[in-house]
């Protein structure tokens, strides 16, 4: 969330950010409540101070002054109680509004409403041509006995699937290759809880706005995460790093992820592009509150994902994400879109985001700078790899005329030397 002081001093900027992000929030009402709360809390502080001072003096007094003072203290307590009753609903409304206030995008962020307004900044790799009629990833995977969607639907409903045989090995190979790559770059590998409490979902800004996308285990008041980012950022919630020398913290989280895909009925229903359960490795960084460092680390995260696609020889493009396609807390965002032949276009496989201190304020993650001042950290994240979506370009781009699929060279060592997936005899 934003600092309320910043909102007071820059209300027009915040209102414009909300408008550009297509977020409905009443900033004027927030500021009105803020002023009411400050006045009432100041009055409460004055009454409490007077009550405490008089209460401590009572043992030294004698009647009738003692009796009168006791009676007066009772009236003060009644006034305090009445004021606290007024403050409680105002504080609840204030907190709810604060959770709806968006982060302010950088000036470089294009203004737009949907992903159609995202701005391409580069393309890498040549889109291949085939001298045979290609199959999409579903036909390929079914013919090679790599996936079973009908039985997935039978067991778990729509957008469900089974990976089988070499597809399982391929997913494992991808994940291990990516983890090895990130560990060499200084990331700490982690497996994380995928069932979390409500607080981490609020802390990472997936709640309240994204509540409809999360699976809830209501009996235990837990939620299935859509990314290990939730658990990785929350790993340091309510903590203060004693020195900025401890930063940046760089984590790569390996986990299953879950998403309800609410609002996507009838969209991307064929195949493995939009599913309810997937495996993902996420990059997360916490750094000191420095715009230049955050900018550099954002590009570092983006470059890591680009390197992975380059190693896999998958053509891709990078886009600047527009305001309307950003999350509530994001201030700078790039998507990487891989070329998927069956879709005839580039489609999103990675999202790289910077948040300033938006998540850290919600999650209460701080550090002490060189002067001993306590500040909120900045946070960033980016996908490293997500499966089965990445299997779409891998299978389709590496297919052969006979229906077999080559293994990307970089993954051959992780596949036990296997170089090709062929039909079972």
Short mmCIF file of C-alpha atoms in Angstrom, two decimals:
data_model
loop_
_atom_site.label_atom_id
_atom_site.label_comp_id
_atom_site.label_asym_id
_atom_site.label_seq_id
_atom_site.Cartn_x
_atom_site.Cartn_y
_atom_site.Cartn_z
CA UNK A 1 0.00 0.00 0.00
CA UNK A 2 1.00 3.63 -0.25
CA UNK A 3 2.06 5.86 2.62
CA UNK A 4 -0.99 7.87 3.70
CA UNK A 5 1.22 10.94 3.91
CA UNK A 6 2.09 10.51 0.23
CA UNK A 7 -1.61 10.19 -0.62
CA UNK A 8 -2.41 13.39 1.31
CA UNK A 9 0.30 15.33 -0.50
CA UNK A 10 -0.25 13.81 -3.97
CA UNK A 11 -3.95 13.02 -4.14
CA UNK A 12 -4.27 14.08 -7.79
CA UNK A 13 -1.41 11.78 -8.81
CA UNK A 14 -2.95 8.87 -6.91
CA UNK A 15 -6.39 9.53 -8.42
CA UNK A 16 -4.84 9.55 -11.90
CA UNK A 17 -3.02 6.29 -11.18
CA UNK A 18 -6.30 4.67 -10.12
CA UNK A 19 -8.02 5.97 -13.24
CA UNK A 20 -5.25 4.68 -15.52
CA UNK A 21 -5.22 1.30 -13.77
CA UNK A 22 -9.01 1.05 -14.07
CA UNK A 23 -9.32 0.75 -10.29
CA UNK A 24 -12.35 2.16 -8.49
CA UNK A 25 -11.37 3.77 -5.18
CA UNK A 26 -12.75 6.89 -3.47
CA UNK A 27 -9.63 8.88 -2.60
CA UNK A 28 -11.67 11.86 -1.37
CA UNK A 29 -13.53 9.63 1.10
CA UNK A 30 -10.23 8.12 2.22
CA UNK A 31 -8.79 11.56 2.96
CA UNK A 32 -11.99 12.62 4.70
CA UNK A 33 -11.80 9.59 7.01
CA UNK A 34 -8.08 10.15 7.50
CA UNK A 35 -8.75 13.68 8.80
CA UNK A 36 -11.59 12.48 11.04
CA UNK A 37 -9.40 9.75 12.50
CA UNK A 38 -6.51 12.09 13.16
CA UNK A 39 -8.79 14.53 14.99
CA UNK A 40 -10.53 11.83 17.01
CA UNK A 41 -7.26 10.07 17.86
CA UNK A 42 -5.78 13.36 19.00
CA UNK A 43 -8.81 13.87 21.22
CA UNK A 44 -8.45 10.31 22.52
CA UNK A 45 -4.79 10.86 23.33
CA UNK A 46 -5.64 14.01 25.28
CA UNK A 47 -8.41 12.26 27.26
CA UNK A 48 -6.24 9.21 27.98
CA UNK A 49 -3.37 11.36 29.14
CA UNK A 50 -5.69 13.27 31.50
CA UNK A 51 -7.28 10.04 32.77
CA UNK A 52 -3.91 8.41 33.44
CA UNK A 53 -2.55 11.48 35.19
CA UNK A 54 -5.59 11.81 37.46
CA UNK A 55 -5.76 8.05 38.14
CA UNK A 56 -2.18 8.02 39.34
CA UNK A 57 -2.86 10.98 41.67
CA UNK A 58 -5.89 9.42 43.40
CA UNK A 59 -3.92 7.52 46.10
CA UNK A 60 -2.40 10.82 47.25
CA UNK A 61 -5.72 12.62 47.61
CA UNK A 62 -8.19 12.89 50.49
CA UNK A 63 -11.94 13.35 50.46
CA UNK A 64 -13.83 15.19 49.11
CA UNK A 65 -11.22 15.86 46.42
CA UNK A 66 -10.48 12.14 46.11
CA UNK A 67 -14.15 11.24 45.63
CA UNK A 68 -14.67 14.01 43.06
CA UNK A 69 -11.57 12.96 41.14
CA UNK A 70 -12.74 9.32 41.02
CA UNK A 71 -16.10 10.44 39.65
CA UNK A 72 -14.44 12.63 37.07
CA UNK A 73 -12.15 9.81 35.95
CA UNK A 74 -15.25 7.66 35.43
CA UNK A 75 -16.71 10.31 33.12
CA UNK A 76 -13.42 10.43 31.24
CA UNK A 77 -13.55 6.66 30.79
CA UNK A 78 -17.08 6.94 29.41
CA UNK A 79 -15.98 9.64 26.96
CA UNK A 80 -13.00 7.54 25.87
CA UNK A 81 -15.19 4.49 25.39
CA UNK A 82 -17.68 6.45 23.31
CA UNK A 83 -14.91 7.91 21.15
CA UNK A 84 -13.33 4.48 20.65
CA UNK A 85 -16.71 3.22 19.45
CA UNK A 86 -16.75 6.02 16.88
CA UNK A 87 -13.17 5.37 15.80
CA UNK A 88 -13.49 1.59 15.26
CA UNK A 89 -15.78 1.65 12.18
CA UNK A 90 -13.87 4.60 10.73
CA UNK A 91 -10.59 2.71 11.11
CA UNK A 92 -12.10 -0.35 9.41
CA UNK A 93 -13.33 1.75 6.50
CA UNK A 94 -9.96 3.51 6.32
CA UNK A 95 -8.06 0.19 6.18
CA UNK A 96 -10.37 -1.21 3.52
CA UNK A 97 -9.92 1.87 1.34
CA UNK A 98 -6.15 1.83 1.81
CA UNK A 99 -6.04 -1.74 0.47
CA UNK A 100 -7.75 -0.51 -2.70
CA UNK A 101 -5.34 2.37 -3.43
CA UNK A 102 -3.00 1.40 -6.30
CA UNK A 103 0.71 1.90 -6.65
CA UNK A 104 1.64 4.81 -8.92
CA UNK A 105 3.16 3.58 -12.21
CA UNK A 106 6.45 4.99 -13.44
CA UNK A 107 6.19 7.69 -16.10
CA UNK A 108 7.55 5.27 -18.71
CA UNK A 109 4.52 2.97 -18.33
CA UNK A 110 2.20 3.25 -21.37
CA UNK A 111 -1.38 4.29 -20.72
CA UNK A 112 -3.87 1.68 -21.86
CA UNK A 113 -6.79 -0.53 -20.91
CA UNK A 114 -5.95 -4.10 -21.98
CA UNK A 115 -3.02 -6.23 -23.11
CA UNK A 116 -3.79 -5.00 -26.62
CA UNK A 117 -2.32 -1.66 -25.50
CA UNK A 118 0.98 -3.14 -24.30
CA UNK A 119 3.99 -1.80 -26.20
CA UNK A 120 6.46 -4.16 -27.86
CA UNK A 121 10.07 -3.19 -27.23
CA UNK A 122 11.93 -6.05 -28.91
CA UNK A 123 11.75 -9.43 -30.61
CA UNK A 124 14.38 -12.13 -30.24
CA UNK A 125 14.77 -15.27 -32.34
CA UNK A 126 13.51 -16.21 -35.77
CA UNK A 127 10.03 -17.68 -36.16
CA UNK A 128 10.60 -21.06 -37.84
CA UNK A 129 8.88 -22.33 -40.96
CA UNK A 130 7.94 -25.97 -41.48
CA UNK A 131 7.88 -27.96 -44.73
CA UNK A 132 5.14 -30.19 -43.35
CA UNK A 133 1.73 -29.70 -41.79
CA UNK A 134 2.37 -29.07 -38.12
CA UNK A 135 0.34 -30.36 -35.19
CA UNK A 136 -0.64 -28.33 -32.18
CA UNK A 137 0.65 -29.33 -28.75
CA UNK A 138 -2.49 -31.29 -27.88
CA UNK A 139 -2.34 -33.52 -30.97
CA UNK A 140 1.40 -33.97 -30.53
CA UNK A 141 1.15 -34.78 -26.83
CA UNK A 142 -1.73 -37.21 -27.28
CA UNK A 143 -0.07 -39.01 -30.17
CA UNK A 144 3.12 -39.41 -28.10
CA UNK A 145 1.16 -40.39 -24.96
CA UNK A 146 2.43 -37.34 -23.05
CA UNK A 147 -0.84 -35.92 -21.80
CA UNK A 148 -4.35 -37.09 -20.98
CA UNK A 149 -6.84 -34.24 -20.82
CA UNK A 150 -10.12 -36.21 -20.92
CA UNK A 151 -9.20 -38.20 -17.82
CA UNK A 152 -7.97 -35.02 -16.16
CA UNK A 153 -11.39 -33.47 -16.75
CA UNK A 154 -13.08 -36.65 -15.52
CA UNK A 155 -11.16 -36.54 -12.25
CA UNK A 156 -10.80 -32.80 -11.57
CA UNK A 157 -13.11 -30.92 -13.92
CA UNK A 158 -12.42 -28.46 -16.72
CA UNK A 159 -8.91 -27.12 -17.37
CA UNK A 160 -7.38 -30.21 -15.75
CA UNK A 161 -4.92 -32.70 -17.22
CA UNK A 162 -2.46 -35.50 -16.58
CA UNK A 163 1.12 -35.20 -17.77
CA UNK A 164 2.63 -38.59 -18.62
CA UNK A 165 5.85 -40.30 -19.60
CA UNK A 166 8.45 -38.00 -21.18
CA UNK A 167 6.32 -34.90 -20.54
CA UNK A 168 6.82 -35.45 -16.81
CA UNK A 169 10.55 -35.89 -17.33
CA UNK A 170 10.62 -32.80 -19.55
CA UNK A 171 8.87 -30.67 -16.93
CA UNK A 172 11.27 -31.91 -14.26
CA UNK A 173 14.23 -31.27 -16.55
CA UNK A 174 13.06 -27.72 -17.24
CA UNK A 175 12.63 -26.98 -13.55
CA UNK A 176 15.99 -28.42 -12.55
CA UNK A 177 17.78 -26.62 -15.36
CA UNK A 178 16.17 -23.30 -14.33
CA UNK A 179 16.94 -23.79 -10.62
CA UNK A 180 20.57 -24.61 -11.42
CA UNK A 181 20.83 -21.50 -13.57
CA UNK A 182 19.38 -19.22 -10.89
CA UNK A 183 21.44 -20.71 -8.07
CA UNK A 184 24.58 -19.89 -10.06
CA UNK A 185 23.33 -16.30 -10.21
CA UNK A 186 23.02 -16.08 -6.42
CA UNK A 187 19.41 -17.08 -5.78
CA UNK A 188 18.45 -19.19 -2.77
CA UNK A 189 16.27 -22.10 -3.94
CA UNK A 190 13.18 -22.77 -1.84
CA UNK A 191 10.13 -24.97 -1.81
CA UNK A 192 7.30 -23.08 -0.15
CA UNK A 193 3.86 -23.50 1.45
CA UNK A 194 1.16 -23.42 -1.19
CA UNK A 195 -1.59 -23.17 1.42
CA UNK A 196 -1.31 -19.83 3.20
CA UNK A 197 -3.25 -17.68 5.63
CA UNK A 198 -5.19 -14.61 4.56
CA UNK A 199 -2.49 -12.17 5.74
CA UNK A 200 0.12 -13.19 3.12
CA UNK A 201 -2.49 -12.80 0.38
CA UNK A 202 -3.20 -9.24 1.56
CA UNK A 203 0.49 -8.59 2.14
CA UNK A 204 1.43 -9.40 -1.45
CA UNK A 205 -1.64 -7.50 -2.78
CA UNK A 206 -3.45 -10.54 -4.21
CA UNK A 207 -6.29 -9.70 -1.83
CA UNK A 208 -8.76 -8.08 -1.75
CA UNK A 209 -8.96 -7.59 -5.52
CA UNK A 210 -7.94 -11.09 -6.57
CA UNK A 211 -9.94 -13.05 -4.06
CA UNK A 212 -12.16 -14.49 -6.82
CA UNK A 213 -9.11 -16.15 -8.42
CA UNK A 214 -7.99 -18.03 -5.29
CA UNK A 215 -9.18 -21.42 -4.12
CA UNK A 216 -10.25 -21.17 -0.47
CA UNK A 217 -10.13 -23.88 2.17
CA UNK A 218 -12.79 -22.25 4.29
CA UNK A 219 -12.72 -24.74 7.18
CA UNK A 220 -9.09 -23.88 7.90
CA UNK A 221 -9.14 -20.25 6.67
CA UNK A 222 -6.36 -21.03 4.18
CA UNK A 223 -5.89 -20.25 0.49
CA UNK A 224 -4.08 -21.98 -2.36
CA UNK A 225 -1.53 -19.63 -3.92
CA UNK A 226 -1.26 -18.77 -7.60
CA UNK A 227 2.48 -18.17 -7.28
CA UNK A 228 5.27 -18.88 -4.80
CA UNK A 229 5.77 -15.09 -4.69
CA UNK A 230 3.14 -15.03 -1.93
CA UNK A 231 5.12 -17.28 0.37
CA UNK A 232 8.54 -15.90 -0.60
CA UNK A 233 7.67 -12.26 0.12
CA UNK A 234 5.84 -13.26 3.30
CA UNK A 235 8.89 -15.24 4.47
CA UNK A 236 10.17 -11.96 5.93
CA UNK A 237 6.84 -10.42 6.93
CA UNK A 238 6.94 -8.45 10.20
CA UNK A 239 10.74 -8.54 10.16
CA UNK A 240 13.41 -5.84 10.07
CA UNK A 241 16.82 -6.49 8.54
CA UNK A 242 19.43 -5.07 10.88
CA UNK A 243 21.56 -3.72 8.05
CA UNK A 244 21.03 -2.87 4.40
CA UNK A 245 24.16 -4.96 3.83
CA UNK A 246 21.85 -8.00 4.20
CA UNK A 247 20.07 -6.89 1.03
CA UNK A 248 19.23 -7.77 -1.62
CA UNK A 249 17.59 -11.06 -0.73
CA UNK A 250 17.16 -13.21 -3.84
CA UNK A 251 14.92 -16.29 -3.78
CA UNK A 252 13.70 -18.72 -6.41
CA UNK A 253 10.60 -20.59 -5.30
CA UNK A 254 9.55 -23.93 -6.77
CA UNK A 255 5.92 -24.84 -6.22
CA UNK A 256 2.63 -26.03 -7.54
CA UNK A 257 0.29 -23.11 -8.19
CA UNK A 258 -3.48 -22.82 -8.42
CA UNK A 259 -5.80 -20.38 -10.13
CA UNK A 260 -9.57 -20.46 -10.52
CA UNK A 261 -9.44 -18.59 -13.84
CA UNK A 262 -12.64 -16.78 -12.89
CA UNK A 263 -13.97 -14.69 -15.75
CA UNK A 264 -12.32 -16.76 -18.49
CA UNK A 265 -15.25 -19.02 -19.39
CA UNK A 266 -14.86 -20.09 -23.00
CA UNK A 267 -11.40 -18.55 -23.33
CA UNK A 268 -8.33 -20.67 -24.21
CA UNK A 269 -10.23 -23.87 -23.48
CA UNK A 270 -8.14 -26.15 -25.71
CA UNK A 271 -4.94 -27.60 -24.39
CA UNK A 272 -2.54 -26.51 -21.70
CA UNK A 273 -2.44 -22.72 -22.03
CA UNK A 274 -4.94 -21.82 -19.30
CA UNK A 275 -5.21 -24.43 -16.54
CA UNK A 276 -6.15 -24.51 -12.87
CA UNK A 277 -2.98 -26.20 -11.57
CA UNK A 278 0.55 -25.64 -12.80
CA UNK A 279 4.17 -25.79 -11.71
CA UNK A 280 6.20 -22.62 -11.55
CA UNK A 281 9.59 -21.34 -10.50
CA UNK A 282 9.38 -17.70 -9.41
CA UNK A 283 12.17 -15.19 -8.89
CA UNK A 284 11.67 -12.81 -5.96
CA UNK A 285 13.99 -10.05 -4.78
CA UNK A 286 13.85 -7.72 -1.77
CA UNK A 287 16.20 -4.76 -1.95
CA UNK A 288 16.81 -1.43 -0.25
CA UNK A 289 14.53 1.52 -1.03
CA UNK A 290 16.53 2.80 -3.96
CA UNK A 291 14.91 3.45 -7.35
CA UNK A 292 18.14 2.96 -9.32
CA UNK A 293 18.86 -0.37 -7.65
CA UNK A 294 15.29 -1.55 -8.15
CA UNK A 295 15.48 -0.55 -11.81
CA UNK A 296 18.72 -2.50 -12.27
CA UNK A 297 17.37 -5.57 -10.47
CA UNK A 298 14.16 -5.48 -12.53
CA UNK A 299 16.26 -5.65 -15.70
CA UNK A 300 18.33 -8.43 -14.11
CA UNK A 301 15.19 -10.50 -13.46
CA UNK A 302 13.93 -9.83 -16.96
CA UNK A 303 17.26 -10.82 -18.48
CA UNK A 304 17.28 -14.10 -16.53
CA UNK A 305 13.97 -15.11 -18.10
CA UNK A 306 15.15 -14.03 -21.55
CA UNK A 307 18.29 -16.15 -21.15
CA UNK A 308 16.13 -19.18 -20.37
CA UNK A 309 14.11 -18.75 -23.56
CA UNK A 310 17.28 -18.10 -25.53
CA UNK A 311 18.85 -21.29 -24.14
CA UNK A 312 15.70 -23.18 -25.15
CA UNK A 313 15.84 -21.48 -28.58
CA UNK A 314 12.26 -20.28 -28.29
CA UNK A 315 11.49 -17.06 -30.23
CA UNK A 316 9.92 -14.39 -28.04
CA UNK A 317 9.11 -10.74 -27.69
CA UNK A 318 9.17 -8.36 -24.72
CA UNK A 319 6.41 -5.85 -24.09
CA UNK A 320 5.99 -2.93 -21.72
CA UNK A 321 2.75 -3.61 -19.89
CA UNK A 322 0.23 -0.77 -19.94
CA UNK A 323 -1.52 0.68 -16.89
CA UNK A 324 -4.80 -1.16 -17.39
CA UNK A 325 -3.05 -4.53 -17.61
CA UNK A 326 -1.01 -4.01 -14.43
CA UNK A 327 -1.79 -5.29 -10.96
CA UNK A 328 -2.77 -2.93 -8.16
CA UNK A 329 0.72 -2.68 -6.68
CA UNK A 330 2.92 -2.83 -9.75
CA UNK A 331 4.78 0.31 -10.79
CA UNK A 332 6.80 -1.15 -13.67
CA UNK A 333 6.04 -4.34 -15.57
CA UNK A 334 7.24 -6.27 -18.59
CA UNK A 335 5.78 -9.42 -20.09
CA UNK A 336 7.71 -11.92 -22.15
CA UNK A 337 5.65 -13.66 -24.80
CA UNK A 338 6.87 -16.84 -26.47
CA UNK A 339 5.98 -17.74 -30.05
CA UNK A 340 3.35 -20.50 -30.12
CA UNK A 341 2.77 -21.81 -33.67
CA UNK A 342 -0.71 -23.26 -33.01
CA UNK A 343 -1.90 -19.91 -31.66
CA UNK A 344 -0.20 -18.06 -34.50
CA UNK A 345 1.08 -15.39 -32.15
CA UNK A 346 3.31 -14.54 -29.22
CA UNK A 347 1.66 -15.47 -25.91
CA UNK A 348 2.62 -14.61 -22.35
CA UNK A 349 4.98 -16.94 -20.51
CA UNK A 350 6.68 -14.54 -18.05
CA UNK A 351 5.73 -11.40 -16.11
CA UNK A 352 8.35 -9.18 -14.49
CA UNK A 353 7.16 -6.63 -11.90
CA UNK A 354 8.51 -3.94 -9.59
CA UNK A 355 6.47 -2.73 -6.60
CA UNK A 356 8.50 -0.06 -4.80
CA UNK A 357 7.54 -0.53 -1.10
CA UNK A 358 3.90 -1.43 -1.87
CA UNK A 359 4.15 -5.07 -0.76
CA UNK A 360 6.64 -4.36 2.01
CA UNK A 361 4.30 -1.85 3.68
CA UNK A 362 1.48 -4.36 3.62
CA UNK A 363 3.76 -7.15 4.82
CA UNK A 364 5.75 -4.96 7.24
CA UNK A 365 9.20 -5.80 5.85
CA UNK A 366 11.82 -3.24 6.84
CA UNK A 367 15.57 -2.67 7.06
CA UNK A 368 17.92 -0.26 8.79
CA UNK A 369 19.93 1.92 6.44
CA UNK A 370 23.51 3.09 6.92
CA UNK A 371 22.32 5.95 9.15
CA UNK A 372 20.24 3.66 11.35
CA UNK A 373 16.94 4.84 9.89
CA UNK A 374 14.22 2.21 9.45
CA UNK A 375 12.77 1.96 5.95
CA UNK A 376 10.51 -0.37 3.99
CA UNK A 377 12.16 -2.67 1.45
CA UNK A 378 11.38 -2.64 -2.25
CA UNK A 379 10.20 -5.91 -3.82
CA UNK A 380 10.37 -7.35 -7.33
CA UNK A 381 9.48 -10.63 -9.01
CA UNK A 382 9.50 -12.44 -12.32
CA UNK A 383 8.55 -15.85 -13.60
CA UNK A 384 11.53 -18.08 -14.31
CA UNK A 385 9.54 -20.92 -15.88
CA UNK A 386 5.91 -22.07 -15.74
CA UNK A 387 4.69 -25.47 -16.89
CA UNK A 388 2.71 -26.78 -18.66
CA UNK A 389 2.37 -23.49 -20.59
CA UNK A 390 6.04 -23.54 -21.62
CA UNK A 391 5.49 -27.05 -23.04
CA UNK A 392 3.29 -25.53 -25.77
CA UNK A 393 6.13 -23.80 -27.66
CA UNK A 394 8.60 -26.55 -26.76
CA UNK A 395 6.51 -29.32 -28.29
CA UNK A 396 5.30 -27.30 -31.26
CA UNK A 397 8.61 -25.70 -32.22
CA UNK A 398 10.64 -28.89 -31.79
CA UNK A 399 8.29 -31.24 -33.68
CA UNK A 400 9.36 -33.30 -36.68
CA UNK A 401 7.50 -34.48 -39.76
CA UNK A 402 7.21 -38.03 -38.37
CA UNK A 403 5.41 -36.76 -35.24
CA UNK A 404 8.42 -37.02 -32.95
CA UNK A 405 9.70 -34.12 -30.86
CA UNK A 406 13.34 -33.18 -30.35
CA UNK A 407 14.63 -32.34 -26.87
CA UNK A 408 16.23 -28.88 -26.60
CA UNK A 409 19.99 -29.34 -26.43
CA UNK A 410 20.28 -27.58 -23.08
CA UNK A 411 17.88 -30.10 -21.52
CA UNK A 412 19.44 -33.30 -22.89
CA UNK A 413 21.71 -33.76 -19.83
CA UNK A 414 18.65 -33.41 -17.58
CA UNK A 415 16.78 -36.01 -19.65
CA UNK A 416 19.39 -38.71 -19.11
CA UNK A 417 20.83 -38.18 -22.58
CA UNK A 418 17.46 -38.51 -24.37
CA UNK A 419 17.46 -36.41 -27.54
CA UNK A 420 14.02 -37.19 -28.97
CA UNK A 421 10.52 -38.17 -27.88
CA UNK A 422 9.10 -40.76 -30.25
CA UNK A 423 5.88 -42.71 -30.56
CA UNK A 424 5.66 -45.74 -28.31
CA UNK A 425 6.06 -49.07 -30.05
#
